[in-house]
Coordinates of C-alpha atoms in Angstrom, one line a residue:
Chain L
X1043 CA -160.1 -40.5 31.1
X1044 CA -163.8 -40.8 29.9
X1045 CA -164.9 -39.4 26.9
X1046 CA -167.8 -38.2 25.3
X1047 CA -169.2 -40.8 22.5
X1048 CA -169.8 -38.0 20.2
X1049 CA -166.7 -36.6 20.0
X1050 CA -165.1 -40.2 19.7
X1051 CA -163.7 -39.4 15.8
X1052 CA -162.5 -35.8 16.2
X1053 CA -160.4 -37.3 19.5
X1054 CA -159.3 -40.7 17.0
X1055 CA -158.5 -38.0 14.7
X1056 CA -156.5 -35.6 17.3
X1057 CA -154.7 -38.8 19.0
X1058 CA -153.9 -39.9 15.0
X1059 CA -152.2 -36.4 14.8
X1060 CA -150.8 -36.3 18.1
X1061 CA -149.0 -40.3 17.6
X1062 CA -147.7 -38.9 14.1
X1063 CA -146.4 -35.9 15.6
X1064 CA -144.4 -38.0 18.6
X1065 CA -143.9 -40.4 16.0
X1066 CA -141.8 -37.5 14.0
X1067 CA -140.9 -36.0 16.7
X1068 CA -138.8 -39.2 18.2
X1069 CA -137.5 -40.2 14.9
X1070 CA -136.0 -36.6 14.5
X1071 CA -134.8 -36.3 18.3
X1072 CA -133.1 -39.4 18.9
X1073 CA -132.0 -42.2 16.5
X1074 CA -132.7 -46.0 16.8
X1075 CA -130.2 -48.0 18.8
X1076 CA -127.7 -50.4 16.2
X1077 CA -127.8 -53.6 17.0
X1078 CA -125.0 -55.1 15.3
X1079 CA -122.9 -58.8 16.1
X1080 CA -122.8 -59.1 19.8
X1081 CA -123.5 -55.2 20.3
X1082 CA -126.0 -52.7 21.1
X1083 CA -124.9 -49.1 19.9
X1084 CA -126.7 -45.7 20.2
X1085 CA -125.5 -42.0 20.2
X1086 CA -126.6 -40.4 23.2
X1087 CA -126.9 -36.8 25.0
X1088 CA -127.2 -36.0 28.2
X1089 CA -129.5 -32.8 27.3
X1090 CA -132.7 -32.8 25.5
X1091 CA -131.5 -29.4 23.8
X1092 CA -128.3 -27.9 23.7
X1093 CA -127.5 -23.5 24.5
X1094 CA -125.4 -21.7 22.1
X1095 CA -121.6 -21.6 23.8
X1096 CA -122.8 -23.9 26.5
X1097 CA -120.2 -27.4 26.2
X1098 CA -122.9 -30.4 27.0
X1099 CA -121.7 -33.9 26.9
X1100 CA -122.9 -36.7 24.2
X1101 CA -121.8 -40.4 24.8
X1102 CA -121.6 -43.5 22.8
X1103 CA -124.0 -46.4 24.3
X1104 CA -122.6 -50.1 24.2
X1105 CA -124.8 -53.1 25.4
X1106 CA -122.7 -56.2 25.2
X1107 CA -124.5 -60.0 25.1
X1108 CA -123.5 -61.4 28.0
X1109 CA -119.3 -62.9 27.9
X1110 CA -118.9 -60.2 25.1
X1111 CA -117.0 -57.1 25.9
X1112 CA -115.1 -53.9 24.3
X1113 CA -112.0 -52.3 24.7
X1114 CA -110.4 -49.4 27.0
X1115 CA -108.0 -47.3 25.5
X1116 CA -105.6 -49.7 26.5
X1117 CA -106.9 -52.9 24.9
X1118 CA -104.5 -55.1 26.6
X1119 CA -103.3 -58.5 24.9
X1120 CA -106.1 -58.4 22.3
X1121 CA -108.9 -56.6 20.8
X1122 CA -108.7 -52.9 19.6
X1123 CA -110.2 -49.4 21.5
X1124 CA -113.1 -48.2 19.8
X1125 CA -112.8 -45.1 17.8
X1126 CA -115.7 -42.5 17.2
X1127 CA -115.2 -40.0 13.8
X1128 CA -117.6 -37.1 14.2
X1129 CA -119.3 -34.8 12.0
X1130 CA -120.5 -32.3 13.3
X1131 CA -122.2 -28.5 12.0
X1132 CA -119.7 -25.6 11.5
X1133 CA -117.9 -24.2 14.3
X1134 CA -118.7 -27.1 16.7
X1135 CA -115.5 -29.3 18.2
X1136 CA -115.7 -32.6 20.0
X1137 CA -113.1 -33.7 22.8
X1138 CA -111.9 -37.1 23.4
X1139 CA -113.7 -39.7 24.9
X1140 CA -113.6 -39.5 28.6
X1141 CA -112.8 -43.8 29.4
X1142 CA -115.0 -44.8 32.0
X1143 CA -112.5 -47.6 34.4
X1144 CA -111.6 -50.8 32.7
X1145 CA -112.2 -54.5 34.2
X1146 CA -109.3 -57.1 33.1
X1147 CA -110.9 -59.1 31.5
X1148 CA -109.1 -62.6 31.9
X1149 CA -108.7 -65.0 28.9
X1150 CA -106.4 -67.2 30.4
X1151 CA -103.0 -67.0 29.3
X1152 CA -104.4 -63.2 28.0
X1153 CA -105.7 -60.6 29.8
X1154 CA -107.1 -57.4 28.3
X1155 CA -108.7 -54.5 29.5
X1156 CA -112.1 -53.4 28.9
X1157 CA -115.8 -52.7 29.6
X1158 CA -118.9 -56.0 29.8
X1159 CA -122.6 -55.1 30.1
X1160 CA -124.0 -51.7 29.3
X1161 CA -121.9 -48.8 29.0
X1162 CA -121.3 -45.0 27.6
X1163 CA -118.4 -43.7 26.3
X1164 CA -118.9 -39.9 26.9
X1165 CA -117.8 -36.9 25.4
X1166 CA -117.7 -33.4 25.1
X1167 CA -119.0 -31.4 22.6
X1168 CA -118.5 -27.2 22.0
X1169 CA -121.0 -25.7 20.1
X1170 CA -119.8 -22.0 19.1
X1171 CA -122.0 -19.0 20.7
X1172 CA -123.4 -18.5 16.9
X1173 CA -125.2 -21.2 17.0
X1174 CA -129.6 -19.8 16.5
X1175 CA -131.3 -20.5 19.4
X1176 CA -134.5 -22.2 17.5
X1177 CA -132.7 -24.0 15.6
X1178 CA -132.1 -27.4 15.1
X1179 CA -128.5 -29.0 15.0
X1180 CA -127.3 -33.0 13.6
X1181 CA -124.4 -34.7 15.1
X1182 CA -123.0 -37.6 13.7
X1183 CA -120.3 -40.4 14.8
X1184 CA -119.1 -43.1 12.8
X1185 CA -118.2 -45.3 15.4
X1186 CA -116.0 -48.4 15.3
X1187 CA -115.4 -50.7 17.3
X1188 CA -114.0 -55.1 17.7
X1189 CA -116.2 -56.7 19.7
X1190 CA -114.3 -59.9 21.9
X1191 CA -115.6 -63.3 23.5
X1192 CA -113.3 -65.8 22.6
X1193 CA -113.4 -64.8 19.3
X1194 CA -113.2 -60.7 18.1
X1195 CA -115.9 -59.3 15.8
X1196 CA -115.4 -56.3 14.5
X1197 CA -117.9 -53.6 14.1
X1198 CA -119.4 -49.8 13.0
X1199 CA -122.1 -47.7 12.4
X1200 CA -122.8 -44.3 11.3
X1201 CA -125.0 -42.9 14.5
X1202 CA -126.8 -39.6 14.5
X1203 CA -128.4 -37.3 16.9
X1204 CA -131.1 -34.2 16.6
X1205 CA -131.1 -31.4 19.0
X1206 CA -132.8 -28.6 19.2
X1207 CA -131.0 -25.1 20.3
X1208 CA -132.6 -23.0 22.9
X1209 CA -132.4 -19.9 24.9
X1210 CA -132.7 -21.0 27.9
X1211 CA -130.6 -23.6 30.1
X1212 CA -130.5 -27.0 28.8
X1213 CA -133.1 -29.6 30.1
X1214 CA -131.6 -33.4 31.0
X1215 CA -133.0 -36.0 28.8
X1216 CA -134.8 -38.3 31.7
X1217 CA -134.2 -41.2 29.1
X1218 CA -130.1 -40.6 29.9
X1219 CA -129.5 -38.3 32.0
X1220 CA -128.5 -40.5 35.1
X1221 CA -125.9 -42.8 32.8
X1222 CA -123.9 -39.7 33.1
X1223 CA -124.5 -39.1 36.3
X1224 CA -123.4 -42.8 37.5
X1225 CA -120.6 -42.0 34.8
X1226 CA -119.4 -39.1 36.5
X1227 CA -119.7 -40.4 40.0
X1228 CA -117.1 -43.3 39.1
X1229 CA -115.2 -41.5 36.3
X1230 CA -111.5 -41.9 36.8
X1231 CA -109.9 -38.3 38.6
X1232 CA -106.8 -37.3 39.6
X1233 CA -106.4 -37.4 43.5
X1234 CA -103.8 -35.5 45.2
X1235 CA -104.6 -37.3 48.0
X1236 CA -102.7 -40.3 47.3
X1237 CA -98.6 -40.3 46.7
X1238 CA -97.6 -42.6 43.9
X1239 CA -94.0 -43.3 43.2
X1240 CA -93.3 -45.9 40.6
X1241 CA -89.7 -47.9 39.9
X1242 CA -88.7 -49.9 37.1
X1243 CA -86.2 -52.8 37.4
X1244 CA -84.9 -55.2 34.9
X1245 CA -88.1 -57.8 35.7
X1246 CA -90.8 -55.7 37.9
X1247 CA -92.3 -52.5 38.1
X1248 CA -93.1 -51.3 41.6
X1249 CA -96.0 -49.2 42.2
X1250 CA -96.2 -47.2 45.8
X1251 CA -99.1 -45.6 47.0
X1252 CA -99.6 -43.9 49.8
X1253 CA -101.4 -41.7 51.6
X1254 CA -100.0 -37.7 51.6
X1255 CA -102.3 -36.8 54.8
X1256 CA -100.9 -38.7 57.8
X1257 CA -104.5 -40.6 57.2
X1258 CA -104.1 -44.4 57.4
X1259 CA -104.0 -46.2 54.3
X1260 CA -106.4 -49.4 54.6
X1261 CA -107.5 -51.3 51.4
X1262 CA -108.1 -55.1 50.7
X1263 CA -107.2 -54.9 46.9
X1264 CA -105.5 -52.4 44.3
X1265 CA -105.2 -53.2 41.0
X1266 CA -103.2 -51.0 38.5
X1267 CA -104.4 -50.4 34.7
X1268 CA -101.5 -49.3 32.8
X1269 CA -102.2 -46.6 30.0
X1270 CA -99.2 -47.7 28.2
X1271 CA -99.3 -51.2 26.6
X1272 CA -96.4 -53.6 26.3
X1273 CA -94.7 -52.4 29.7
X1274 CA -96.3 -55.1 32.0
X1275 CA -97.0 -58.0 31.7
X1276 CA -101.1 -57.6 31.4
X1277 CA -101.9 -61.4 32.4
X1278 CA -99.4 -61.2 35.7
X1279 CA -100.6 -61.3 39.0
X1280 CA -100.4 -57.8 40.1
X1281 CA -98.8 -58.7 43.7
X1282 CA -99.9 -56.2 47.0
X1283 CA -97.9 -56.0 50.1
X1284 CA -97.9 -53.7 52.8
X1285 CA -94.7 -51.1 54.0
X1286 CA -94.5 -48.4 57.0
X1287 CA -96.9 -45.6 54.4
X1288 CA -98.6 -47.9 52.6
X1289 CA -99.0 -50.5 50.1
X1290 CA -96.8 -51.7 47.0
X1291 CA -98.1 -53.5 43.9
X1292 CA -95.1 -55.4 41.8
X1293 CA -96.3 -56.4 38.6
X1294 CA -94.1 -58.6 36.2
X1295 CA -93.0 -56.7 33.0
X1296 CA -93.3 -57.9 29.7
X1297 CA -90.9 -60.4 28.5
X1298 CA -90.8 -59.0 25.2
X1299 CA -91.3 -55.9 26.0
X1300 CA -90.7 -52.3 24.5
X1301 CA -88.7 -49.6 25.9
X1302 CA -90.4 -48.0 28.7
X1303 CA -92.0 -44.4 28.7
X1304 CA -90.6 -41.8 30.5
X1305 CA -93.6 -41.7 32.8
X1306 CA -96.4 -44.0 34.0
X1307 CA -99.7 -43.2 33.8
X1308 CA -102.9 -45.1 34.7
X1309 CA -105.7 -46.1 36.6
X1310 CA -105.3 -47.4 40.3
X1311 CA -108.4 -49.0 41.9
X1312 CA -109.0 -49.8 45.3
X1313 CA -111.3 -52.1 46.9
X1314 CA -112.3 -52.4 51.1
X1315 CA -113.9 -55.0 52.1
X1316 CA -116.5 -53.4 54.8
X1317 CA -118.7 -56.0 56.6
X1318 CA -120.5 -57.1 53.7
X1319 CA -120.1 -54.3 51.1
X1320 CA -117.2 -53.6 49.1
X1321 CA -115.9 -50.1 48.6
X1322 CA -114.5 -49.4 45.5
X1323 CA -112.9 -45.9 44.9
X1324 CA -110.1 -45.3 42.3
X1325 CA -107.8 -42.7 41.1
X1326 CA -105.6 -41.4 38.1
X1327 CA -102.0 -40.5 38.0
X1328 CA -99.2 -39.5 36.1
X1329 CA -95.7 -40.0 37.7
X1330 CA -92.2 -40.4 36.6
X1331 CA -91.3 -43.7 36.4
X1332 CA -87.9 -44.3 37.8
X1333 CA -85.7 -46.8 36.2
X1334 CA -83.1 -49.0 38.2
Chain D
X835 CA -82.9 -57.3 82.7
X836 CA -86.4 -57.3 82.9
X837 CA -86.5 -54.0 80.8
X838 CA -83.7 -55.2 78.1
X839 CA -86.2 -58.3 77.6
X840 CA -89.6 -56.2 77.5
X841 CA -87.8 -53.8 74.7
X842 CA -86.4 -57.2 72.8
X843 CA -90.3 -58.7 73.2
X844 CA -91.4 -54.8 71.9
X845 CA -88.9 -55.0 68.8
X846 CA -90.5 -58.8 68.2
X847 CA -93.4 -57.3 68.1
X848 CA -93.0 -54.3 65.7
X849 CA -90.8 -56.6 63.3
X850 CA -93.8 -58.6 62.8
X851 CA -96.3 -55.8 62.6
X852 CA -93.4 -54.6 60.1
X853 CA -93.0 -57.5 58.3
X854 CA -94.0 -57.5 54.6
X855 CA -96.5 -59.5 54.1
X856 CA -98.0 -60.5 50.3
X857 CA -101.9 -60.0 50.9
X858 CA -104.0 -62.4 48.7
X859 CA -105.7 -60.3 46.2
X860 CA -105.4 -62.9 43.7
X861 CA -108.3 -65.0 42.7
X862 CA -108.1 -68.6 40.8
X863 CA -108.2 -66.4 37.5
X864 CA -104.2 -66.2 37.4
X865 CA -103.2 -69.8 37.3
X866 CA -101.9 -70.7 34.5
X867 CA -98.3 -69.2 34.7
X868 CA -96.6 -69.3 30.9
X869 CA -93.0 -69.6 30.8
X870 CA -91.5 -67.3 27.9
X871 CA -88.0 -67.8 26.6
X872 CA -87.7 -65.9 23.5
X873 CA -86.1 -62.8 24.3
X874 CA -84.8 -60.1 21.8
X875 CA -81.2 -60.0 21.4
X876 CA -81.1 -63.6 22.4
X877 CA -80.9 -66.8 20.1
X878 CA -84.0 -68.0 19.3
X879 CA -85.7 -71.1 20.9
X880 CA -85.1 -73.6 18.1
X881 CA -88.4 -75.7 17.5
X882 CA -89.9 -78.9 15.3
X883 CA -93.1 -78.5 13.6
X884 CA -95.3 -80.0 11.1
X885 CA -96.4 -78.1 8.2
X886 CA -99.7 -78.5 6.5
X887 CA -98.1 -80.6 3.8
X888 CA -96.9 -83.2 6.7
X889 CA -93.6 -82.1 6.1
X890 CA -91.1 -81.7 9.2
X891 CA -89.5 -77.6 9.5
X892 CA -87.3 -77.2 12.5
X893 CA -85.9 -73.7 13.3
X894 CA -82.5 -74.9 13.2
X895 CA -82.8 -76.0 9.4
X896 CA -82.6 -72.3 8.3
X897 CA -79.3 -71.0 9.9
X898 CA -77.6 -68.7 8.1
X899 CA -81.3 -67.5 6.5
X900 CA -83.2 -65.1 7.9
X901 CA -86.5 -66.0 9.0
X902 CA -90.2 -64.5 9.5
X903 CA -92.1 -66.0 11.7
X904 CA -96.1 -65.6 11.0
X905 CA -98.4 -66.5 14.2
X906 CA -102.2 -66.9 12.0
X907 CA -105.2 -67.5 12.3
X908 CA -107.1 -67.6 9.5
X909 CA -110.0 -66.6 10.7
X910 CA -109.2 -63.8 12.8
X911 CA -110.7 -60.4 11.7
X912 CA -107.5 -58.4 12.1
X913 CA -105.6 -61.9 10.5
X914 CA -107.8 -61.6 7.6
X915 CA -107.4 -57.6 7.1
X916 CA -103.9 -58.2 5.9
X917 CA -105.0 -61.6 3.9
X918 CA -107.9 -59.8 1.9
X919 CA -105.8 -56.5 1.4
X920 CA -103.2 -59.2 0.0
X921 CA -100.6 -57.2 2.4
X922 CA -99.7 -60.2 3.7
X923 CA -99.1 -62.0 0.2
X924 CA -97.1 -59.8 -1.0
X925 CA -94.5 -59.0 1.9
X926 CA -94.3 -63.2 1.6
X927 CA -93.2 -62.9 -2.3
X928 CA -91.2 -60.3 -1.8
X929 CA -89.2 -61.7 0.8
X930 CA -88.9 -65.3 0.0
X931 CA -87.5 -64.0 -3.5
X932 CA -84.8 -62.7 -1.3
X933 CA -84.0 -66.1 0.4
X934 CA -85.8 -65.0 3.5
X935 CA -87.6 -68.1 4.6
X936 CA -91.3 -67.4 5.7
X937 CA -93.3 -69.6 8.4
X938 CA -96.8 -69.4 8.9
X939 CA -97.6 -70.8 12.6
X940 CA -100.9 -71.7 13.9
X941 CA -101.6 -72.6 17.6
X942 CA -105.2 -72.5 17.8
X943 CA -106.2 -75.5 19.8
X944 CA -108.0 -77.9 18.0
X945 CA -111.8 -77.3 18.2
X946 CA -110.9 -74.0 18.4
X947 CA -110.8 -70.7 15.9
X948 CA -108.6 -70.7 13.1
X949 CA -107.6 -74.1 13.7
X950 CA -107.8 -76.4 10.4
X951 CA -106.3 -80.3 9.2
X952 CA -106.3 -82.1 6.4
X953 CA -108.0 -81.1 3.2
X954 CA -110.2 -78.4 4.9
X955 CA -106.5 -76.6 5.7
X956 CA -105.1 -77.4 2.1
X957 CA -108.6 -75.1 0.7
X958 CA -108.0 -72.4 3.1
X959 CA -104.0 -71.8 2.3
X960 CA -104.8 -72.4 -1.3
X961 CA -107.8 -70.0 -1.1
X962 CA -106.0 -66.9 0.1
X963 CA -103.1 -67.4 -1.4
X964 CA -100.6 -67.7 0.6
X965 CA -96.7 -67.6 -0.4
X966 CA -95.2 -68.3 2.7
X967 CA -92.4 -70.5 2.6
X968 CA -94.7 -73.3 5.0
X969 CA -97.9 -72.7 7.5
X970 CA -96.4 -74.8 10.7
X971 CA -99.1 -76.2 12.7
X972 CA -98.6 -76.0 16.7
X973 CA -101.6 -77.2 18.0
X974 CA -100.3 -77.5 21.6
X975 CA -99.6 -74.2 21.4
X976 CA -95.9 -75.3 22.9
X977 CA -94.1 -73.1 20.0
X978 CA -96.0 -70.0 20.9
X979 CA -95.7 -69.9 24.8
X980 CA -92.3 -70.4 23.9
X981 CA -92.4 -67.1 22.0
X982 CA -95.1 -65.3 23.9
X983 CA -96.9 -65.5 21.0
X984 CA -100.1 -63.3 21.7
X985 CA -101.9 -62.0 19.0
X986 CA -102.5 -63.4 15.6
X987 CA -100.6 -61.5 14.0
X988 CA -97.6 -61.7 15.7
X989 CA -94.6 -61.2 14.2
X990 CA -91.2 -62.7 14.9
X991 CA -87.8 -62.0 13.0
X992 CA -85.3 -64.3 13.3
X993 CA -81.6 -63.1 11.7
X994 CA -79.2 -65.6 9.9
X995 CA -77.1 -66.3 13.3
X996 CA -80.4 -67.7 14.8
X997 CA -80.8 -64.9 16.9
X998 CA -84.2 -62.8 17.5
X999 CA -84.1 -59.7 16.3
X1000 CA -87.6 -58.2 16.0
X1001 CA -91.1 -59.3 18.0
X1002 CA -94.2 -57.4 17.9
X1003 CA -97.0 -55.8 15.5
X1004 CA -96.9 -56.0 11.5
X1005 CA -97.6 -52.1 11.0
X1006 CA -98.1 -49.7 13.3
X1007 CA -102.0 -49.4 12.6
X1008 CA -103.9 -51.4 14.7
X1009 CA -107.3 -51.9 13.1
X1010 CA -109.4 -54.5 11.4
X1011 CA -109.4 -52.2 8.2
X1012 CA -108.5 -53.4 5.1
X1013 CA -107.8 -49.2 4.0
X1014 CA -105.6 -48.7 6.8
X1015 CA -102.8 -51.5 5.2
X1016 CA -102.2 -48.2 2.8
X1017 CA -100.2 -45.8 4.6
X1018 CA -99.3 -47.9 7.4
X1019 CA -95.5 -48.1 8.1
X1020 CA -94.5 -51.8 8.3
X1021 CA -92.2 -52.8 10.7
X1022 CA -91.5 -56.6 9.1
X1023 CA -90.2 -55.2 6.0
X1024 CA -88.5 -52.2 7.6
X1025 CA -86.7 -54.7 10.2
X1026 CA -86.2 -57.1 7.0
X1027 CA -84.7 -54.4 5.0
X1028 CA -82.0 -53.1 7.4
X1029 CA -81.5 -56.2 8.1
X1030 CA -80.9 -57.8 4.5
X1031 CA -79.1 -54.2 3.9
X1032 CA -76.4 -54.7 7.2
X1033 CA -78.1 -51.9 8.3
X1034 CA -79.2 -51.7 12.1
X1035 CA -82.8 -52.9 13.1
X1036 CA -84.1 -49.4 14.6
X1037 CA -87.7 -51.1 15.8
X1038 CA -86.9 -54.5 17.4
X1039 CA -90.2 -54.8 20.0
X1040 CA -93.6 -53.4 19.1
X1041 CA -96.9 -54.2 20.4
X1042 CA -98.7 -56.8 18.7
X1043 CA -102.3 -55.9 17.5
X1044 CA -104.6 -58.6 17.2
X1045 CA -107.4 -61.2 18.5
X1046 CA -105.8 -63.5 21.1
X1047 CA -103.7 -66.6 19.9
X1048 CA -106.2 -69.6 20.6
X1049 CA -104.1 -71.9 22.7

């Protein structure tokens, strides 16, 4: 854009206000990233404002140095879960975070479960229908978290978030709007397609999965992440073989183990090997685990 | 005839399509296979280790005690919580006062974290204190594969008959911090307590909280 010489101050002068009021403005909106040890953390929102009564969905960003990971819920052998405290304005709840599916992360003899690279830990938040439209609300998350290589480093900050309330629907925030979406498109869901039955003898827990449809059941891999710790043994070789409806994973169980839950619960994911790509799908499930 | 044999050569057939097979999803990340023999309920695996002080402890020595074992690294965040909150010190005293005989065991690989010789591991026991009876070191790490040793800490309880009675966390608050010691319900000194009382051990296997044992 070409100017007119003349009017060269006033526009220094108007761009001076305009940078000061961005500057302001993207101090206020969205906090700095943390950078802390081997870690990269930032509060998040999916929404660049929020709707009074509408639920809209913040998320704690990680960015782990490369060989540096956190934890699932489920840590595995070593390392801790992060855990986020929030504060937030009257009348306003947070949910729990939504786990995004675990890698095992192999430490030979150790294996535990959790996330590398970049990642968001989402969750829900409920503002109450009182909230002013106009208005402008603060969210706040201590968040703490041990970060592993082959040493853990534990870590926290206090993260904040500014969002203005509005009328009208919420607007995504461009800057995060599709780490939700690729969230949401592999988040972990309950699929009734699948039969699970699960059996517990004095060594081994058996895992069966099947199809319920009379649909053919045709995967290359299927690993098994265990909510509950201390039943498996983490670092085992999760063994697949084929029956007449399926597939069954054995898994060793912990030599020192604790007394089983009453039901297993977990993640299963599936791989197919298609020509060149791999498809990886996955589902959650909840069963009674049958002991022998 | 010939339809007995085509049925027979059908059955083959299906018994092989039928056959369980084990498909090879495991890559060359599972190799190394660690045999584990401690086992709750069961006598403990009797061992011979070298204490910082180049004195010989075996297992074996202590029958008829009971006896903590302490898997440590000084160095490890979560290790160092109950160091620096003094937690640890203080369950040490108070048990060694009552003849309980407290081991310290390190199996960091040398060259690796939390593993220490010579003078360097005389400064660190004297400088946080430590009143355990001895800090065993297991550099081969043969002691805790033995025990599936798998997080420092990992604690092992070991009654007067030699047999293992408790394996798992030291509290049930798995963090790094040094506040959540307060308020944290110890399963070492409630295991040691029943145990010194004749009482029954309610919690005998726990999960251990920790960073990894450095083998």
């Amino acid at each position: 854009m070409k100017l007119p010489s003349r009017k060269k101050n006033n526009v220094r002068l108007s761009m001076l206000y305009l940078l000061t009021a961005l500057f302001l403005s993207g101090n206020s909106v969205q906090a700095k990233p943390v950078q802390a040890g081997h870690v990269e953390v930032e509060l998040i929102s999916e929404n660049s404002s929020i709707a009074p009564g509408e639920p809209f969905w913040v998320a704690i960003r990680l960015r782990m140095d490369d060989d540096w990971h956190i934890n699932w819920s489920n840590p595995g052998d070593f390392g801790l879960a992060p855990t986020i405290v929030w504060q937030l304005p009257a009348g306003f709840t947070a949910g729990e975070i939504e786990w995004p599916v675990p890698e095992r992360l192999i430490f030979s003899p150790f294996v535990g479960y959790g996330y590398e690279g970049e990642k968001i830990l989402p969750v829900k938040i409920s503002p109450p229908k009182s909230v002013l439209s106009g208005s402008e609300i603060r969210i706040e998350a201590a968040a703490d978290w041990v970060v592993c290589g082959e040493v853990c480093i534990p870590g926290g900050a206090k993260l904040s978030l500014q969002l203005n309330v509005v009328e009208s629907s919420p607007l995504p925030d461009k800057n995060w709007a599709h780490f939700f979406d690729s969230f949401r498109k592999a988040a972990p869901q309950v699929d009734s397609s699948y039969r699970v039955i699960s059996k517990l003898t004095e060594n081994a827990l058996y895992i069966s999965v099947a199809r319920n449809s009379s649909d053919k059941m045709q995967i290359d891999s299927l690993i098994f992440y265990p909510e509950f710790n201390g039943l498996i043994k983490n670092a085992a070789s999760q063994k697949l073989s084929k029956d007449e409806s399926g597939y069954v994973l054995k898994i060793e169980r912990d030599p020192l183990g604790v007394s089983p839950p009453e039901r297993l619960k977990g993640i299963m994911v599936l791989r197919k090997n298609n020509d060149s790509k791999t498809i990886k799908t996955n589902f959650k499930f909840d069963v009674l685990l049958e002991k022998k | 005839m010939k339809k007995f044999f085509g049925i027979a050569a059908l059955a083959a057939m299906l018994a092989l399509v039928f056959t369980v097979f084990v498909l090879s999803q495991d890559s060359k990340e599972e190799k190394v296979e660690v045999t584990i023999t401690a086992k709750i309920g069961q006598p403990a695996p009797n061992f011979k280790l070298s204490s910082a002080t180049g004195k010989e402890h075996s297992l074996s020595d202590y029958k008829g005690k009971w006896v903590v074992l302490e898997w440590i690294n000084l160095q490890c965040p979560f290790v160092l919580k109950h160091y620096n909150s003094k937690n640890m010190q203080t369950l040490q005293q108070t048990y060694t006062k009552k003849e309980v005989v407290w081991l310290s065991i390190c199996s960091s690989a040398p060259g690796k974290q939390g593993n220490f010789s010579g003078e360097e591991l005389t400064a660190k026991i004297k400088e946080v204190s430590s009143n355990s009876t001895a800090y065993l070191i297991d550099g081969d790490g043969k002691v805790g594969h033995t025990y599936g040793a798998k997080t420092t800490p990992h604690m092992f309880i070991v009654d007067p008959k030699g047999v293992l009675v408790y394996a798992g966390a030291i509290d049930d608050k798995s963090s790094t911090k040094i506040e959540d010691v307060k308020g944290a319900a110890n399963f070492v000194a409630a295991a040691l307590d029943a145990g010194l009382a004749n009482k029954e051990i309610k919690v005998s296997s726990t999960v251990s909280y920790g960073c990894s044992v450095k083998y």
